[in-house]
GROMACS .gro file of C-alpha atoms in nm:
model
  457
    1MET     CA    1   9.408  -2.210  38.060
    2PHE     CA    2   9.288  -1.882  38.158
    3LEU     CA    3   9.484  -1.884  38.483
    4ARG     CA    4   9.793  -1.990  38.294
    5PHE     CA    5   9.730  -1.674  38.066
    6LEU     CA    6   9.710  -1.448  38.371
    7ARG     CA    7  10.020  -1.601  38.535
    8LEU     CA    8  10.210  -1.524  38.231
    9PHE     CA    9  10.076  -1.178  38.177
   10ALA     CA   10  10.194  -1.082  38.559
   11VAL     CA   11  10.524  -1.209  38.483
   12VAL     CA   12  10.528  -0.979  38.168
   13LEU     CA   13  10.412  -0.672  38.351
   14ALA     CA   14  10.656  -0.732  38.629
   15THR     CA   15  10.947  -0.745  38.401
   16LEU     CA   16  10.842  -0.428  38.215
   17SER     CA   17  10.796  -0.255  38.543
   18TYR     CA   18  11.158  -0.341  38.658
   19ALA     CA   19  11.293  -0.239  38.316
   20ALA     CA   20  11.119   0.118  38.343
   21ILE     CA   21  11.260   0.167  38.718
   22ALA     CA   22  11.591   0.056  38.597
   23ASP     CA   23  11.570   0.311  38.336
   24ALA     CA   24  11.456   0.577  38.542
   25ASP     CA   25  11.705   0.538  38.801
   26PRO     CA   26  12.032   0.400  38.669
   27CYS     CA   27  12.160   0.336  39.028
   28SER     CA   28  11.917   0.090  39.087
   29ASP     CA   29  12.066  -0.179  38.920
   30SER     CA   30  12.396  -0.181  39.158
   31GLY     CA   31  12.420  -0.281  39.521
   32LEU     CA   32  12.766  -0.147  39.495
   33ARG     CA   33  12.825   0.167  39.808
   34TYR     CA   34  13.184   0.215  39.788
   35CYS     CA   35  13.184   0.553  39.582
   36GLU     CA   36  13.146   0.864  39.717
   37VAL     CA   37  12.864   1.089  39.635
   38LEU     CA   38  12.878   1.308  39.350
   39LYS     CA   39  12.948   1.666  39.441
   40PRO     CA   40  12.773   1.888  39.145
   41TYR     CA   41  12.791   2.263  39.146
   42VAL     CA   42  12.647   2.528  38.893
   43SER     CA   43  12.960   2.702  38.755
   44SER     CA   44  12.747   2.925  38.484
   45PRO     CA   45  12.587   3.163  38.545
   46TRP     CA   46  12.792   3.290  38.860
   47GLN     CA   47  12.509   3.495  39.012
   48PRO     CA   48  12.271   3.288  39.240
   49THR     CA   49  11.971   3.488  39.032
   50VAL     CA   50  11.971   3.579  38.682
   51GLU     CA   51  11.739   3.855  38.566
   52LEU     CA   52  11.609   3.820  38.211
   53LEU     CA   53  11.356   4.001  37.994
   54PRO     CA   54  11.096   3.835  37.751
   55GLY     CA   55  11.295   3.703  37.474
   56ASP     CA   56  11.670   3.655  37.595
   57ASN     CA   57  11.859   3.374  37.563
   58VAL     CA   58  12.070   3.185  37.860
   59THR     CA   59  12.248   2.874  37.882
   60LEU     CA   60  12.295   2.692  38.246
   61ARG     CA   61  12.606   2.449  38.273
   62CYS     CA   62  12.658   2.206  38.558
   63ASP     CA   63  13.001   2.054  38.647
   64CYS     CA   64  13.043   1.754  38.879
   65GLU     CA   65  13.333   1.606  39.016
   66GLN     CA   66  13.325   1.217  39.119
   67HIS     CA   67  13.569   1.108  39.377
   68LEU     CA   68  13.590   0.740  39.351
   69GLY     CA   69  13.636   0.463  39.584
   70LEU     CA   70  13.887   0.193  39.620
   71ASN     CA   71  13.682  -0.031  39.394
   72ALA     CA   72  13.459   0.194  39.223
   73ALA     CA   73  13.327   0.138  38.881
   74GLY     CA   74  13.030   0.377  38.802
   75ALA     CA   75  12.962   0.641  38.554
   76ILE     CA   76  12.842   0.982  38.615
   77TRP     CA   77  12.465   1.029  38.543
   78MET     CA   78  12.343   1.413  38.550
   79GLY     CA   79  12.017   1.585  38.468
   80TRP     CA   80  11.837   1.918  38.516
   81PHE     CA   81  11.528   1.967  38.675
   82LYS     CA   82  11.273   2.272  38.723
   83ASP     CA   83  11.144   2.394  39.053
   84ASN     CA   84  11.215   2.048  39.235
   85ALA     CA   85  11.489   1.782  39.188
   86THR     CA   86  11.262   1.504  39.273
   87ALA     CA   87  10.979   1.610  39.073
   88SER     CA   88  10.859   1.423  38.740
   89VAL     CA   89  10.931   1.763  38.539
   90ARG     CA   90  11.270   1.725  38.384
   91LEU     CA   91  11.443   1.921  38.098
   92GLY     CA   92  11.605   1.715  37.831
   93ARG     CA   93  11.757   1.366  37.850
   94PHE     CA   94  11.959   1.240  38.115
   95THR     CA   95  12.327   1.232  37.995
   96TYR     CA   96  12.585   0.984  38.107
   97SER     CA   97  12.953   0.983  38.127
   98GLU     CA   98  13.216   0.718  38.036
   99LYS     CA   99  13.271   0.477  38.299
  100ASN     CA  100  13.480   0.583  38.591
  101ALA     CA  101  13.473   0.948  38.509
  102ASP     CA  102  13.639   1.187  38.738
  103ASN     CA  103  13.432   1.483  38.614
  104PHE     CA  104  13.140   1.571  38.370
  105SER     CA  105  12.941   1.870  38.268
  106ILE     CA  106  12.586   1.915  38.128
  107SER     CA  107  12.404   2.223  37.987
  108TYR     CA  108  12.093   2.339  37.914
  109ALA     CA  109  11.976   2.619  37.677
  110LEU     CA  110  11.665   2.827  37.745
  111SER     CA  111  11.551   3.035  37.430
  112ASN     CA  112  11.321   3.321  37.374
  113VAL     CA  113  11.238   3.273  37.756
  114GLN     CA  114  10.879   3.416  37.883
  115LYS     CA  115  10.745   3.446  38.216
  116HIS     CA  116  10.645   3.092  38.235
  117ASP     CA  117  11.024   3.010  38.217
  118SER     CA  118  11.059   3.149  38.582
  119GLY     CA  119  11.177   2.910  38.859
  120SER     CA  120  11.461   2.726  39.006
  121TYR     CA  121  11.665   2.532  38.787
  122VAL     CA  122  11.824   2.248  38.991
  123CYS     CA  123  12.114   2.018  38.871
  124GLN     CA  124  12.105   1.665  38.980
  125ALA     CA  125  12.386   1.399  38.982
  126LYS     CA  126  12.434   1.014  39.083
  127SER     CA  127  12.705   0.755  39.039
  128THR     CA  128  12.566   0.427  38.890
  129GLY     CA  129  12.791   0.259  39.167
  130ASN     CA  130  12.622   0.441  39.432
  131LEU     CA  131  12.265   0.444  39.567
  132LEU     CA  132  12.280   0.795  39.701
  133ARG     CA  133  12.213   1.123  39.523
  134GLY     CA  134  12.465   1.387  39.488
  135ASN     CA  135  12.354   1.706  39.670
  136ALA     CA  136  12.151   1.917  39.434
  137THR     CA  137  12.234   2.273  39.320
  138GLY     CA  138  12.082   2.515  39.093
  139VAL     CA  139  12.027   2.891  38.984
  140ASN     CA  140  11.710   3.073  38.992
  141ILE     CA  141  11.586   3.232  38.686
  142MET     CA  142  11.349   3.537  38.672
  143VAL     CA  143  11.163   3.656  38.353
  144ALA     CA  144  10.950   3.986  38.384
  145GLU     CA  145  10.864   4.264  38.186
  146PRO     CA  146  11.084   4.584  38.224
  147GLN     CA  147  10.960   4.833  38.498
  148LEU     CA  148  11.090   5.139  38.649
  149GLU     CA  149  10.905   5.338  38.906
  150THR     CA  150  10.977   5.720  39.040
  151PRO     CA  151  11.205   5.636  39.355
  152ASN     CA  152  11.168   5.760  39.695
  153ILE     CA  153  11.431   5.893  39.921
  154THR     CA  154  11.455   5.839  40.288
  155SER     CA  155  11.688   5.894  40.585
  156ASP     CA  156  11.769   5.653  40.890
  157THR     CA  157  11.793   5.968  41.101
  158PRO     CA  158  11.417   6.074  41.232
  159THR     CA  159  11.498   6.438  41.201
  160PRO     CA  160  11.657   6.504  40.881
  161GLY     CA  161  11.640   6.881  40.949
  162SER     CA  162  11.830   6.869  41.274
  163ILE     CA  163  12.114   6.655  41.258
  164ASP     CA  164  12.384   6.622  41.516
  165LEU     CA  165  12.744   6.725  41.409
  166GLY     CA  166  12.964   6.436  41.357
  167ALA     CA  167  12.705   6.172  41.332
  168ASN     CA  168  12.649   5.945  41.037
  169VAL     CA  169  12.370   5.979  40.821
  170THR     CA  170  12.282   5.677  40.563
  171LEU     CA  171  12.025   5.797  40.282
  172TRP     CA  172  11.816   5.499  40.110
  173CYS     CA  173  11.660   5.522  39.754
  174GLU     CA  174  11.349   5.282  39.723
  175THR     CA  175  11.198   5.207  39.407
  176GLN     CA  176  11.000   4.908  39.231
  177ALA     CA  177  11.218   4.838  38.912
  178TYR     CA  178  11.309   4.553  38.673
  179PRO     CA  179  11.571   4.443  38.555
  180HIS     CA  180  11.743   4.558  38.919
  181PRO     CA  181  11.831   4.926  38.889
  182LEU     CA  182  12.143   5.109  38.966
  183PHE     CA  183  12.156   5.435  39.140
  184ASN     CA  184  12.339   5.771  39.157
  185TRP     CA  185  12.298   6.050  39.385
  186THR     CA  186  12.290   6.428  39.369
  187LYS     CA  187  12.331   6.730  39.594
  188ASP     CA  188  12.196   7.040  39.510
  189GLY     CA  189  12.104   6.936  39.181
  190LYS     CA  190  12.490   6.800  39.096
  191ALA     CA  191  12.621   6.494  39.083
  192ILE     CA  192  12.809   6.387  39.406
  193PRO     CA  193  13.195   6.314  39.393
  194THR     CA  194  13.313   5.939  39.319
  195ASN     CA  195  13.406   5.924  39.705
  196HIS     CA  196  13.057   5.939  39.783
  197SER     CA  197  12.845   5.818  39.504
  198THR     CA  198  12.791   5.435  39.446
  199ALA     CA  199  12.572   5.211  39.229
  200THR     CA  200  12.398   5.104  39.520
  201ASP     CA  201  12.052   5.202  39.676
  202HIS     CA  202  12.219   5.372  39.973
  203MET     CA  203  12.482   5.629  40.053
  204THR     CA  204  12.652   5.704  40.387
  205ILE     CA  205  12.732   6.052  40.525
  206ARG     CA  206  13.011   5.995  40.792
  207ARG     CA  207  13.090   6.266  41.044
  208PHE     CA  208  12.815   6.515  40.884
  209SER     CA  209  12.912   6.859  40.898
  210GLN     CA  210  12.777   7.198  40.810
  211SER     CA  211  12.950   7.141  40.445
  212ASP     CA  212  12.725   6.836  40.392
  213GLU     CA  213  12.404   7.068  40.434
  214GLY     CA  214  12.199   7.071  40.123
  215LEU     CA  215  11.931   6.934  39.900
  216TYR     CA  216  11.976   6.545  39.824
  217ALA     CA  217  11.807   6.336  39.562
  218CYS     CA  218  11.864   5.981  39.387
  219VAL     CA  219  11.845   5.875  39.046
  220ALA     CA  220  11.738   5.512  38.976
  221TRP     CA  221  11.788   5.398  38.601
  222ASN     CA  222  11.800   5.054  38.427
  223VAL     CA  223  11.709   4.960  38.033
  224LEU     CA  224  11.391   5.190  38.039
  225GLY     CA  225  11.584   5.493  38.119
  226GLU     CA  226  11.606   5.704  38.445
  227LYS     CA  227  11.403   5.850  38.717
  228HIS     CA  228  11.450   6.116  38.983
  229SER     CA  229  11.318   6.116  39.326
  230GLN     CA  230  11.224   6.404  39.532
  231GLN     CA  231  11.472   6.618  39.725
  232LEU     CA  232  11.563   6.560  40.086
  233GLN     CA  233  11.700   6.868  40.291
  234LEU     CA  234  11.955   6.775  40.531
  235THR     CA  235  12.047   7.024  40.792
  236ALA     CA  236  12.277   7.019  41.066
  237LYS     CA  237  12.161   7.082  41.434
  238PRO     CA  238  12.231   7.449  41.538
  239PRO     CA  239  12.501   7.501  41.844
  240ASP     CA  240  12.312   7.537  42.215
  241GLY     CA  241  12.528   7.890  42.208
  242GLY     CA  242  12.775   8.112  42.084
  243LEU     CA  243  13.042   8.051  42.305
  244PRO     CA  244  13.074   7.677  42.239
  245MET     CA  245  13.112   7.736  41.863
  246LEU     CA  246  13.381   7.984  41.920
  247ILE     CA  247  13.554   7.734  42.111
  248ILE     CA  248  13.517   7.469  41.849
  249ILE     CA  249  13.618   7.725  41.546
  250ALA     CA  250  13.922   7.824  41.773
  251ILE     CA  251  14.043   7.450  41.847
  252VAL     CA  252  14.004   7.361  41.487
  253SER     CA  253  14.167   7.661  41.353
  254GLY     CA  254  14.454   7.563  41.596
  255VAL     CA  255  14.482   7.221  41.512
  256THR     CA  256  14.484   7.301  41.125
  257VAL     CA  257  14.748   7.521  41.150
  258PHE     CA  258  14.946   7.279  41.375
  259VAL     CA  259  14.893   7.002  41.097
  260ILE     CA  260  14.985   7.253  40.814
  261VAL     CA  261  15.320   7.332  41.007
  262VAL     CA  262  15.422   6.937  41.071
  263PHE     CA  263  15.334   6.880  40.697
  264ILE     CA  264  15.560   7.146  40.574
  265THR     CA  265  15.843   7.060  40.829
  266ILE     CA  266  15.829   6.682  40.712
  267THR     CA  267  15.810   6.767  40.366
  268VAL     CA  268  16.111   6.965  40.356
  269PHE     CA  269  16.288   6.725  40.574
  270VAL     CA  270  16.222   6.438  40.346
  271TYR     CA  271  16.295   6.665  40.027
  272ARG     CA  272  16.648   6.706  40.158
  273ARG     CA  273  16.730   6.370  40.283
  274ARG     CA  274  16.612   6.238  39.934
  275ARG     CA  275  16.851   6.493  39.762
  276HIS     CA  276  17.113   6.390  39.997
  277TRP     CA  277  17.089   6.000  39.917
  278LYS     CA  278  16.955   5.996  39.587
  279HIS     CA  279  17.270   5.803  39.467
  280CYS     CA  280  17.276   5.559  39.752
  281ARG     CA  281  17.261   5.194  39.689
  282LEU     CA  282  16.948   5.185  39.952
  283GLU     CA  283  16.734   5.367  39.740
  284SER     CA  284  16.804   5.174  39.458
  285ASP     CA  285  16.705   4.868  39.623
  286SER     CA  286  16.355   5.009  39.756
  287ASP     CA  287  16.281   5.117  39.412
  288VAL     CA  288  16.343   4.779  39.259
  289GLU     CA  289  16.145   4.610  39.571
  290GLY     CA  290  15.835   4.873  39.469
  291ASP     CA  291  15.848   4.779  39.090
  292SER     CA  292  15.854   4.415  39.182
  293SER     CA  293  15.541   4.462  39.410
  294GLU     CA  294  15.358   4.645  39.134
  295SER     CA  295  15.440   4.364  38.891
  296VAL     CA  296  15.345   4.084  39.120
  297ASP     CA  297  14.987   4.268  39.121
  298TYR     CA  298  14.985   4.306  38.739
  299ILE     CA  299  15.072   3.962  38.683
  300SER     CA  300  14.813   3.830  38.939
  301LYS     CA  301  14.507   3.925  38.699
  302GLU     CA  302  14.340   3.635  38.542
  303TYR     CA  303  14.297   3.765  38.187
  304ASP     CA  304  14.543   3.958  37.972
  305PHE     CA  305  14.271   4.184  37.836
  306SER     CA  306  13.902   4.254  37.831
  307VAL     CA  307  13.681   4.421  37.553
  308LEU     CA  308  13.415   4.658  37.634
  309CYS     CA  309  13.187   4.757  37.337
  310CYS     CA  310  12.815   4.851  37.246
  311LYS     CA  311  12.596   4.604  37.086
  312ASP     CA  312  12.637   4.738  36.737
  313ASP     CA  313  13.021   4.671  36.757
  314ARG     CA  314  13.013   4.330  36.907
  315SER     CA  315  13.045   4.122  36.588
  316TRP     CA  316  13.318   4.357  36.482
  317ALA     CA  317  13.496   4.384  36.806
  318GLU     CA  318  13.509   3.978  36.862
  319THR     CA  319  13.635   3.908  36.494
  320ASN     CA  320  13.901   4.188  36.462
  321ILE     CA  321  14.011   4.201  36.815
  322VAL     CA  322  13.928   3.927  37.047
  323ASN     CA  323  13.970   3.634  36.819
  324LYS     CA  324  14.299   3.776  36.682
  325LEU     CA  325  14.485   3.847  37.007
  326GLU     CA  326  14.356   3.518  37.154
  327GLU     CA  327  14.520   3.356  36.830
  328THR     CA  328  14.852   3.530  36.949
  329LYS     CA  329  14.806   3.301  37.285
  330GLN     CA  330  14.674   3.571  37.501
  331LYS     CA  331  14.379   3.520  37.729
  332GLY     CA  332  14.085   3.743  37.671
  333TYR     CA  333  13.730   3.835  37.845
  334PHE     CA  334  13.452   3.933  37.630
  335HIS     CA  335  13.125   3.976  37.832
  336TYR     CA  336  12.901   3.902  37.531
  337ARG     CA  337  13.060   3.589  37.491
  338ASP     CA  338  13.157   3.475  37.863
  339ASP     CA  339  12.846   3.579  38.064
  340VAL     CA  340  12.483   3.521  38.036
  341GLY     CA  341  12.185   3.700  38.113
  342GLY     CA  342  12.206   3.993  37.885
  343ASP     CA  343  12.385   4.338  37.970
  344SER     CA  344  12.487   4.439  38.294
  345VAL     CA  345  12.709   4.689  38.424
  346PHE     CA  346  12.857   4.425  38.687
  347GLN     CA  347  12.987   4.267  38.387
  348PHE     CA  348  13.181   4.571  38.311
  349LEU     CA  349  13.310   4.594  38.661
  350ASN     CA  350  13.390   4.200  38.635
  351SER     CA  351  13.586   4.238  38.349
  352ILE     CA  352  13.781   4.526  38.471
  353GLU     CA  353  13.856   4.333  38.809
  354LYS     CA  354  13.998   4.045  38.620
  355SER     CA  355  14.161   4.178  38.330
  356ARG     CA  356  14.554   4.365  38.314
  357HIS     CA  357  14.418   4.556  38.021
  358ILE     CA  358  14.083   4.700  37.920
  359ILE     CA  359  14.000   4.761  37.543
  360VAL     CA  360  13.716   5.020  37.502
  361VAL     CA  361  13.581   5.054  37.151
  362TYR     CA  362  13.438   5.398  37.078
  363SER     CA  363  13.201   5.430  36.756
  364PRO     CA  364  12.916   5.670  36.671
  365ALA     CA  365  12.700   5.340  36.752
  366ALA     CA  366  12.855   5.368  37.097
  367THR     CA  367  12.768   5.742  37.163
  368SER     CA  368  12.370   5.668  37.103
  369ASP     CA  369  12.391   5.310  37.331
  370GLU     CA  370  12.258   5.455  37.641
  371TRP     CA  371  12.315   5.120  37.842
  372PHE     CA  372  12.685   5.103  37.722
  373GLN     CA  373  12.728   5.476  37.822
  374LYS     CA  374  12.585   5.442  38.178
  375GLY     CA  375  12.760   5.120  38.207
  376TYR     CA  376  13.093   5.247  38.140
  377GLN     CA  377  13.051   5.577  38.334
  378THR     CA  378  12.956   5.360  38.646
  379ALA     CA  379  13.259   5.126  38.592
  380VAL     CA  380  13.475   5.453  38.577
  381ALA     CA  381  13.337   5.587  38.895
  382GLU     CA  382  13.360   5.258  39.043
  383LYS     CA  383  13.679   5.087  38.924
  384LEU     CA  384  13.887   5.310  38.692
  385ASP     CA  385  14.082   5.555  38.943
  386GLY     CA  386  14.404   5.752  38.898
  387ASN     CA  387  14.604   5.412  38.901
  388LEU     CA  388  14.395   5.218  38.688
  389LEU     CA  389  14.319   5.467  38.406
  390GLY     CA  390  14.680   5.339  38.260
  391ARG     CA  391  14.526   5.005  38.179
  392VAL     CA  392  14.265   5.136  37.942
  393VAL     CA  393  14.336   5.109  37.564
  394PRO     CA  394  14.064   5.338  37.362
  395VAL     CA  395  14.005   5.193  37.032
  396LEU     CA  396  13.824   5.458  36.759
  397ARG     CA  397  13.636   5.328  36.465
  398GLY     CA  398  13.389   5.452  36.214
  399GLY     CA  399  13.513   5.801  36.204
  400PHE     CA  400  13.466   5.859  36.588
  401GLU     CA  401  13.683   6.141  36.690
  402ARG     CA  402  13.934   6.180  36.976
  403ARG     CA  403  13.783   6.485  37.118
  404ASN     CA  404  13.455   6.304  37.157
  405LEU     CA  405  13.625   6.055  37.434
  406PRO     CA  406  13.499   6.073  37.794
  407LEU     CA  407  13.698   6.336  38.001
  408ALA     CA  408  13.872   6.064  38.206
  409LEU     CA  409  14.056   5.963  37.889
  410LYS     CA  410  14.159   6.281  37.759
  411ASP     CA  411  14.507   6.221  37.820
  412ARG     CA  412  14.509   5.870  37.671
  413LEU     CA  413  14.660   5.802  37.312
  414PRO     CA  414  14.377   5.602  37.122
  415LEU     CA  415  14.420   5.375  36.843
  416GLU     CA  416  14.224   5.409  36.534
  417VAL     CA  417  14.114   5.115  36.336
  418GLU     CA  418  14.193   5.305  36.014
  419GLU     CA  419  14.575   5.289  36.054
  420PRO     CA  420  14.778   5.083  35.836
  421ARG     CA  421  14.963   4.925  36.177
  422PHE     CA  422  14.652   4.925  36.389
  423PHE     CA  423  14.666   4.527  36.494
  424GLU     CA  424  15.043   4.561  36.555
  425ARG     CA  425  15.022   4.883  36.786
  426LEU     CA  426  14.748   4.713  36.980
  427GLN     CA  427  14.943   4.404  37.057
  428ARG     CA  428  15.265   4.611  37.160
  429SER     CA  429  15.011   4.816  37.398
  430LEU     CA  430  14.926   4.499  37.581
  431SER     CA  431  15.296   4.411  37.616
  432LYS     CA  432  15.424   4.538  37.964
  433ASP     CA  433  15.763   4.451  37.917
  434SER     CA  434  15.810   4.583  37.541
  435ASP     CA  435  16.035   4.870  37.447
  436TYR     CA  436  15.699   5.012  37.335
  437GLU     CA  437  15.617   5.115  37.684
  438SER     CA  438  15.975   5.195  37.815
  439ALA     CA  439  16.138   5.371  37.556
  440GLY     CA  440  16.216   5.756  37.612
  441PRO     CA  441  16.130   6.043  37.374
  442SER     CA  442  16.522   6.064  37.295
  443GLU     CA  443  16.539   5.713  37.137
  444ALA     CA  444  16.295   5.797  36.890
  445SER     CA  445  16.456   5.905  36.524
  446SER     CA  446  16.149   5.990  36.350
  447GLU     CA  447  15.770   6.099  36.408
  448GLU     CA  448  15.671   5.740  36.327
  449SER     CA  449  15.900   5.601  36.587
  450VAL     CA  450  15.804   5.862  36.848
  451LEU     CA  451  15.441   5.722  36.804
  452ASP     CA  452  15.516   5.368  36.851
  453ARG     CA  453  15.706   5.441  37.177
  454ILE     CA  454  15.412   5.630  37.333
  455SER     CA  455  15.283   5.410  37.601
  456VAL     CA  456  14.932   5.379  37.581
  457ILE     CA  457  14.925   5.087  37.872
   0.00000   0.00000   0.00000
């Protein structure tokens, strides 16, 4: 009797163990091998590493595509793991798609993150008709307290005080900071022009000349503010003798005069030729072709508009600009909604790169938001050159005055929220082909019609 009881107990235990294994691995109950392995990929966030501060929120989403075989009959199974796709630690519940689904996605939200949430988050996918796992993919999450130490400036040349004329010199700005800092560069206490200054930790001076001599320094900044490095003196190596320098000066002067003469000659020739042929059909065709290439670049943008604003204006901008414009079938990009990981100047650059028009909301709150000001200034220096400034649409609210706009936008006509026809003008400013942009001043019959026809695009 006791032996029968032991045998019955062994059978029950084996049955329960098989059920537990089948539940843990949905692929173990099928011997079918005619499905291709799933290929999951993490589609959000875009960057491989996300830097967060304690208390931030982030949502990870994993999309998966299934390439079915001839007789496939499987469903997509997906799950998130932390630090190791084969470990027992998993996040949330595993999710199943409908049978024979071509694609599927799963999201995992991290709220009020802390340091212990740092690590590698891996998305794993399988097919119930395939015993093989899909390629795991994931994203690294880093959570730490903000930090910013005084930067140190160095040079790749061993003798900064004696640099050969014509050599390339690279300066480096090193600091310990979190989140990852951005950098500005100065020479003799003044900001370096846009063609030299970037938001990276290094700067290269090509073909060093005597005009490049001076005291250089770097500025590192993040959410904690900014810190300046000590100054580094760069000096050109003196010439070996007086005669070679005189020869160099004479050659440079002669070449300069020659270039000026050639430039003036070509300019006069082109000017006369254009006057002579300005009514020819050939010039008309070339003008049309130029406009066509510009239109192709304009149309190739992924979004019709993007909206930049400070945190205090986020709710207003999303309700009164983003949502309303999207109701008119326009595709918008709003970094607070479409990005994860908190504010970042790279989100400003990303929105400018992908959008036909950039709507910038200015308010009293924006002037006191240091992160918004720094991010926008870097975006202007990096992307908004003379050709792209025409795509910016300034929007003023809360009593913000036009005279307080950044210097780069002084010649732009802003839209004031308090105007009765604010949203109508905003719509027309985003319409490239409307008469709002192309009509001339002579066609306006009143002050109101003149304002309506001024191009802000």
